[in-house]
Amino acid sequence: MSAKAAGRFEVGVMRRDEVGAVAKLHYQWFGPELGRGSSLAMLGEDWLADAFYAANFANPHQGVQVARWDGRVIAFMHYATDRRRIARWTLAHAWPVLAWCTLRSIAREPRVLRHLLGNLAYVRGENLAFIPDSDAHWTLFAVEAEFRAKEFEQAHGIWVAGAMLEVMEADMRARGVPAWYAAPAPDNPPINKFMERVGAFRVGEAKAQGIELLYWRKLLSPPSGAGSPAGQTPKL
């Protein structure tokens, strides 16, 4: 990466003033226009901004990283470091906002209720035989088209997805997470090739949010200078 490009590009934790930009990108990628199944993005861009991101800004079980180009959000990455507790924290600490935003979305478009019901299983966390409970869940990822093009990568020496992945994995290691998993759709070749490129392995298939998904898992090495706890050798 050139010094000039390094000064224009950065990856970091989402700031409060970036909630709207992240919600917009989330909605564009997973909302009614492009989304399928029962994605929470179907509840609306304002629901995402107010109930999904702003209400969970202090959620200790959540991670939201953004990539910036000249200070503008061009990509985001969302993950749950403890998928058993992330939704419970929201219900315990932000239920008034969550209830108001949800009622607002249902009043505007009653059909979104089925999308909400399609996500109730996540309140307890996914129960998958091939995914250990201790794994983090890499839930969402999107990059604006201009910044994921080969032309951008060649011109600036920046692989946005790779740079964001490094930051996410560093955060997970710091929190003691042993591995992460992700579940893209089978008919999304780019993201499935990305999983292979970054060293993840396919471990199973299951239906979630109304569609069939492929499950990928990647083990994380311990933080620099740390060893694996005795008797806890990771297994695929």
mmCIF file of C-alpha atoms in Angstrom:
data_model
loop_
_atom_site.group_PDB
_atom_site.id
_atom_site.type_symbol
_atom_site.label_atom_id
_atom_site.label_comp_id
_atom_site.label_asym_id
_atom_site.label_seq_id
_atom_site.Cartn_x
_atom_site.Cartn_y
_atom_site.Cartn_z
ATOM 1 C CA MET A 1 0.000 0.000 0.000
ATOM 2 C CA SER A 2 1.381 3.403 -0.960
ATOM 3 C CA ALA A 3 1.804 6.107 1.675
ATOM 4 C CA LYS A 4 -0.822 8.184 -0.121
ATOM 5 C CA ALA A 5 -3.331 5.335 -0.131
ATOM 6 C CA ALA A 6 -2.584 4.541 3.509
ATOM 7 C CA GLY A 7 -3.513 8.096 4.415
ATOM 8 C CA ARG A 8 -6.840 7.821 2.611
ATOM 9 C CA PHE A 9 -7.819 4.326 3.800
ATOM 10 C CA GLU A 10 -8.417 3.110 7.342
ATOM 11 C CA VAL A 11 -10.324 0.417 9.198
ATOM 12 C CA GLY A 12 -11.730 0.935 12.669
ATOM 13 C CA VAL A 13 -14.645 0.501 15.035
ATOM 14 C CA MET A 14 -17.887 2.143 13.905
ATOM 15 C CA ARG A 15 -18.439 5.578 15.473
ATOM 16 C CA ARG A 16 -21.830 6.876 16.561
ATOM 17 C CA ASP A 17 -21.864 9.389 13.724
ATOM 18 C CA GLU A 18 -21.420 6.508 11.261
ATOM 19 C CA VAL A 19 -24.493 4.527 12.319
ATOM 20 C CA GLY A 20 -26.613 6.011 9.528
ATOM 21 C CA ALA A 21 -24.032 5.249 6.845
ATOM 22 C CA VAL A 22 -23.642 1.650 8.029
ATOM 23 C CA ALA A 23 -27.416 1.133 8.198
ATOM 24 C CA LYS A 24 -27.770 2.491 4.669
ATOM 25 C CA LEU A 25 -25.133 0.129 3.291
ATOM 26 C CA HIS A 26 -26.661 -2.770 5.245
ATOM 27 C CA TYR A 27 -30.102 -2.006 3.804
ATOM 28 C CA GLN A 28 -28.793 -1.658 0.258
ATOM 29 C CA TRP A 29 -27.158 -5.076 0.414
ATOM 30 C CA PHE A 30 -29.669 -7.084 2.446
ATOM 31 C CA GLY A 31 -32.959 -5.186 2.167
ATOM 32 C CA PRO A 32 -35.926 -5.835 -0.151
ATOM 33 C CA GLU A 33 -34.089 -4.905 -3.354
ATOM 34 C CA LEU A 34 -31.302 -7.491 -3.030
ATOM 35 C CA GLY A 35 -31.975 -9.440 0.150
ATOM 36 C CA ARG A 36 -33.655 -12.813 0.386
ATOM 37 C CA GLY A 37 -35.272 -14.786 3.145
ATOM 38 C CA SER A 38 -36.015 -13.133 6.476
ATOM 39 C CA SER A 39 -33.133 -10.708 6.839
ATOM 40 C CA LEU A 40 -33.725 -8.097 9.538
ATOM 41 C CA ALA A 41 -32.943 -5.520 6.861
ATOM 42 C CA MET A 42 -36.480 -6.145 5.591
ATOM 43 C CA LEU A 43 -37.713 -4.102 8.589
ATOM 44 C CA GLY A 44 -36.290 -0.958 7.019
ATOM 45 C CA GLU A 45 -33.228 1.260 6.968
ATOM 46 C CA ASP A 46 -34.469 3.323 9.908
ATOM 47 C CA TRP A 47 -35.049 0.144 11.950
ATOM 48 C CA LEU A 48 -31.466 -0.924 11.272
ATOM 49 C CA ALA A 49 -30.105 2.485 12.269
ATOM 50 C CA ASP A 50 -32.140 2.877 15.455
ATOM 51 C CA ALA A 51 -32.753 -0.684 16.700
ATOM 52 C CA PHE A 52 -29.901 -2.757 15.276
ATOM 53 C CA TYR A 53 -26.941 -0.372 15.478
ATOM 54 C CA ALA A 54 -27.652 2.637 17.717
ATOM 55 C CA ALA A 55 -29.435 0.588 20.408
ATOM 56 C CA ASN A 56 -26.580 -1.932 20.425
ATOM 57 C CA PHE A 57 -23.726 0.542 20.312
ATOM 58 C CA ALA A 58 -22.535 -0.517 23.779
ATOM 59 C CA ASN A 59 -23.342 -4.218 23.347
ATOM 60 C CA PRO A 60 -20.198 -6.006 24.629
ATOM 61 C CA HIS A 61 -20.910 -9.113 22.539
ATOM 62 C CA GLN A 62 -21.009 -7.264 19.226
ATOM 63 C CA GLY A 63 -18.340 -6.017 16.852
ATOM 64 C CA VAL A 64 -18.899 -3.506 14.037
ATOM 65 C CA GLN A 65 -15.881 -2.507 11.973
ATOM 66 C CA VAL A 66 -15.965 -0.028 9.102
ATOM 67 C CA ALA A 67 -13.572 0.806 6.281
ATOM 68 C CA ARG A 68 -13.179 4.485 5.421
ATOM 69 C CA TRP A 69 -11.849 6.173 2.310
ATOM 70 C CA ASP A 70 -11.141 9.870 2.807
ATOM 71 C CA GLY A 71 -13.253 9.643 5.953
ATOM 72 C CA ARG A 72 -16.299 8.154 4.197
ATOM 73 C CA VAL A 73 -17.693 4.734 5.137
ATOM 74 C CA ILE A 74 -17.206 2.404 2.161
ATOM 75 C CA ALA A 75 -17.639 -0.982 3.877
ATOM 76 C CA PHE A 76 -18.796 -2.544 7.113
ATOM 77 C CA MET A 77 -18.426 -5.826 8.953
ATOM 78 C CA HIS A 78 -20.718 -7.036 11.769
ATOM 79 C CA TYR A 79 -20.044 -10.004 14.049
ATOM 80 C CA ALA A 80 -21.163 -11.530 17.340
ATOM 81 C CA THR A 81 -18.310 -12.624 19.588
ATOM 82 C CA ASP A 82 -20.829 -14.372 21.865
ATOM 83 C CA ARG A 83 -23.849 -15.380 19.818
ATOM 84 C CA ARG A 84 -25.614 -16.826 22.878
ATOM 85 C CA ARG A 85 -25.688 -13.477 24.655
ATOM 86 C CA ILE A 86 -25.769 -10.748 22.008
ATOM 87 C CA ALA A 87 -29.555 -10.741 21.506
ATOM 88 C CA ARG A 88 -30.229 -11.221 25.224
ATOM 89 C CA TRP A 89 -28.196 -8.096 25.980
ATOM 90 C CA THR A 90 -30.334 -6.152 23.518
ATOM 91 C CA LEU A 91 -33.571 -7.370 25.074
ATOM 92 C CA ALA A 92 -32.323 -6.572 28.571
ATOM 93 C CA HIS A 93 -30.837 -3.135 27.869
ATOM 94 C CA ALA A 94 -32.592 -1.715 24.821
ATOM 95 C CA TRP A 95 -36.065 -3.262 24.761
ATOM 96 C CA PRO A 96 -37.998 0.077 24.755
ATOM 97 C CA VAL A 97 -36.166 1.281 21.615
ATOM 98 C CA LEU A 98 -36.391 -2.158 20.031
ATOM 99 C CA ALA A 99 -40.147 -2.367 20.711
ATOM 100 C CA TRP A 100 -40.865 1.146 19.425
ATOM 101 C CA CYS A 101 -38.839 0.702 16.231
ATOM 102 C CA THR A 102 -40.388 -2.691 15.562
ATOM 103 C CA LEU A 103 -43.953 -1.430 16.041
ATOM 104 C CA ARG A 104 -43.151 1.496 13.758
ATOM 105 C CA SER A 105 -41.972 -0.877 11.023
ATOM 106 C CA ILE A 106 -44.974 -3.194 11.405
ATOM 107 C CA ALA A 107 -47.425 -0.277 11.316
ATOM 108 C CA ARG A 108 -45.824 0.946 8.119
ATOM 109 C CA GLU A 109 -45.682 -2.488 6.488
ATOM 110 C CA PRO A 110 -47.432 -5.351 8.363
ATOM 111 C CA ARG A 111 -45.772 -8.000 6.186
ATOM 112 C CA VAL A 112 -42.412 -7.361 7.864
ATOM 113 C CA LEU A 113 -43.724 -9.263 10.899
ATOM 114 C CA ARG A 114 -42.866 -12.556 9.209
ATOM 115 C CA HIS A 115 -39.260 -11.420 8.786
ATOM 116 C CA LEU A 116 -39.094 -10.605 12.478
ATOM 117 C CA LEU A 117 -40.495 -14.015 13.393
ATOM 118 C CA GLY A 118 -37.951 -15.626 11.110
ATOM 119 C CA ASN A 119 -35.182 -14.287 13.339
ATOM 120 C CA LEU A 120 -36.505 -15.360 16.745
ATOM 121 C CA ALA A 121 -34.163 -18.356 16.761
ATOM 122 C CA TYR A 122 -31.225 -15.959 17.027
ATOM 123 C CA VAL A 123 -32.405 -14.796 20.455
ATOM 124 C CA ARG A 124 -31.024 -18.060 21.840
ATOM 125 C CA GLY A 125 -28.226 -18.292 19.296
ATOM 126 C CA GLU A 126 -27.873 -20.827 16.520
ATOM 127 C CA ASN A 127 -27.770 -24.418 17.712
ATOM 128 C CA LEU A 128 -25.631 -26.254 15.164
ATOM 129 C CA ALA A 129 -24.001 -29.623 15.756
ATOM 130 C CA PHE A 130 -21.025 -28.720 13.578
ATOM 131 C CA ILE A 131 -20.341 -25.308 15.196
ATOM 132 C CA PRO A 132 -19.019 -25.116 18.815
ATOM 133 C CA ASP A 133 -20.823 -22.706 21.140
ATOM 134 C CA SER A 134 -17.590 -20.765 21.690
ATOM 135 C CA ASP A 135 -17.285 -19.696 18.026
ATOM 136 C CA ALA A 136 -17.954 -16.120 16.981
ATOM 137 C CA HIS A 137 -20.543 -15.547 14.259
ATOM 138 C CA TRP A 138 -19.435 -13.332 11.374
ATOM 139 C CA THR A 139 -22.898 -12.167 10.408
ATOM 140 C CA LEU A 140 -22.654 -9.369 7.841
ATOM 141 C CA PHE A 141 -20.184 -7.879 5.406
ATOM 142 C CA ALA A 142 -20.566 -5.435 2.515
ATOM 143 C CA VAL A 143 -18.214 -3.283 0.433
ATOM 144 C CA GLU A 144 -19.299 -0.609 -2.037
ATOM 145 C CA ALA A 145 -18.820 -1.844 -5.597
ATOM 146 C CA GLU A 146 -16.120 0.702 -6.526
ATOM 147 C CA PHE A 147 -13.912 -0.392 -3.632
ATOM 148 C CA ARG A 148 -14.121 -4.132 -4.240
ATOM 149 C CA ALA A 149 -13.240 -3.886 -7.921
ATOM 150 C CA LYS A 150 -9.939 -5.314 -9.139
ATOM 151 C CA GLU A 151 -9.112 -1.913 -10.605
ATOM 152 C CA PHE A 152 -9.205 -0.312 -7.151
ATOM 153 C CA GLU A 153 -7.081 -3.056 -5.613
ATOM 154 C CA GLN A 154 -4.502 -2.796 -8.382
ATOM 155 C CA ALA A 155 -4.408 1.009 -8.366
ATOM 156 C CA HIS A 156 -4.018 1.414 -4.607
ATOM 157 C CA GLY A 157 -2.652 -1.928 -3.392
ATOM 158 C CA ILE A 158 -5.597 -2.287 -1.008
ATOM 159 C CA TRP A 159 -7.734 -5.384 -0.540
ATOM 160 C CA VAL A 160 -10.559 -3.910 1.530
ATOM 161 C CA ALA A 161 -12.080 -7.252 2.549
ATOM 162 C CA GLY A 162 -8.722 -8.654 3.615
ATOM 163 C CA ALA A 163 -7.815 -5.568 5.628
ATOM 164 C CA MET A 164 -11.132 -5.672 7.461
ATOM 165 C CA LEU A 165 -10.810 -9.384 8.136
ATOM 166 C CA GLU A 166 -7.443 -8.828 9.831
ATOM 167 C CA VAL A 167 -8.955 -6.228 12.151
ATOM 168 C CA MET A 168 -11.947 -8.438 12.958
ATOM 169 C CA GLU A 169 -9.775 -11.446 13.736
ATOM 170 C CA ALA A 170 -7.452 -9.372 15.917
ATOM 171 C CA ASP A 171 -10.461 -8.205 17.931
ATOM 172 C CA MET A 172 -11.733 -11.782 18.269
ATOM 173 C CA ARG A 173 -8.345 -13.043 19.462
ATOM 174 C CA ALA A 174 -8.176 -10.252 22.017
ATOM 175 C CA ARG A 175 -11.565 -11.384 23.347
ATOM 176 C CA GLY A 176 -10.426 -15.000 23.589
ATOM 177 C CA VAL A 177 -12.517 -16.303 20.677
ATOM 178 C CA PRO A 178 -11.066 -19.567 19.268
ATOM 179 C CA ALA A 179 -12.759 -19.526 15.843
ATOM 180 C CA TRP A 180 -15.382 -17.823 13.726
ATOM 181 C CA TYR A 181 -18.037 -19.108 11.357
ATOM 182 C CA ALA A 182 -20.024 -17.538 8.533
ATOM 183 C CA ALA A 183 -22.983 -18.723 6.474
ATOM 184 C CA PRO A 184 -23.248 -17.347 2.919
ATOM 185 C CA ALA A 185 -25.731 -18.583 0.350
ATOM 186 C CA PRO A 186 -24.595 -21.338 -2.039
ATOM 187 C CA ASP A 187 -25.339 -19.171 -5.084
ATOM 188 C CA ASN A 188 -22.906 -16.431 -4.020
ATOM 189 C CA PRO A 189 -19.614 -17.611 -5.610
ATOM 190 C CA PRO A 190 -17.541 -14.496 -4.709
ATOM 191 C CA ILE A 191 -18.094 -14.747 -0.944
ATOM 192 C CA ASN A 192 -17.662 -18.524 -0.943
ATOM 193 C CA LYS A 193 -14.368 -18.156 -2.831
ATOM 194 C CA PHE A 194 -13.400 -15.494 -0.298
ATOM 195 C CA MET A 195 -13.950 -18.004 2.502
ATOM 196 C CA GLU A 196 -11.537 -20.413 0.824
ATOM 197 C CA ARG A 197 -9.037 -17.621 0.185
ATOM 198 C CA VAL A 198 -8.860 -16.656 3.865
ATOM 199 C CA GLY A 199 -8.434 -20.237 5.106
ATOM 200 C CA ALA A 200 -11.950 -21.166 6.181
ATOM 201 C CA PHE A 201 -13.335 -24.693 5.725
ATOM 202 C CA ARG A 202 -16.851 -25.821 4.854
ATOM 203 C CA VAL A 203 -18.332 -27.660 7.806
ATOM 204 C CA GLY A 204 -22.015 -28.070 6.990
ATOM 205 C CA GLU A 205 -25.257 -26.790 5.526
ATOM 206 C CA ALA A 206 -28.435 -25.626 7.218
ATOM 207 C CA LYS A 207 -31.507 -23.489 6.685
ATOM 208 C CA ALA A 208 -31.575 -20.088 8.399
ATOM 209 C CA GLN A 209 -33.739 -17.004 7.887
ATOM 210 C CA GLY A 210 -35.760 -18.952 5.347
ATOM 211 C CA ILE A 211 -32.938 -19.954 2.959
ATOM 212 C CA GLU A 212 -30.362 -22.714 2.638
ATOM 213 C CA LEU A 213 -26.861 -21.623 3.645
ATOM 214 C CA LEU A 214 -23.332 -23.019 3.521
ATOM 215 C CA TYR A 215 -21.426 -22.882 6.798
ATOM 216 C CA TRP A 216 -17.715 -22.063 6.853
ATOM 217 C CA ARG A 217 -15.433 -22.124 9.888
ATOM 218 C CA LYS A 218 -11.953 -20.770 10.531
ATOM 219 C CA LEU A 219 -9.730 -21.433 13.533
ATOM 220 C CA LEU A 220 -7.907 -18.448 14.971
ATOM 221 C CA SER A 221 -4.344 -18.632 16.201
ATOM 222 C CA PRO A 222 -3.821 -17.265 19.734
ATOM 223 C CA PRO A 223 -2.600 -13.671 20.187
ATOM 224 C CA SER A 224 1.115 -13.142 19.692
ATOM 225 C CA GLY A 225 3.035 -14.566 22.647
ATOM 226 C CA ALA A 226 0.087 -16.620 23.903
ATOM 227 C CA GLY A 227 -0.253 -20.369 23.763
ATOM 228 C CA SER A 228 -3.266 -22.643 23.574
ATOM 229 C CA PRO A 229 -4.731 -23.473 26.982
ATOM 230 C CA ALA A 230 -3.770 -26.952 28.179
ATOM 231 C CA GLY A 231 -6.245 -29.587 27.109
ATOM 232 C CA GLN A 232 -8.029 -27.237 24.678
ATOM 233 C CA THR A 233 -6.590 -28.166 21.318
ATOM 234 C CA PRO A 234 -8.894 -26.671 18.648
ATOM 235 C CA LYS A 235 -10.581 -29.106 16.278
ATOM 236 C CA LEU A 236 -12.322 -28.609 12.970
#
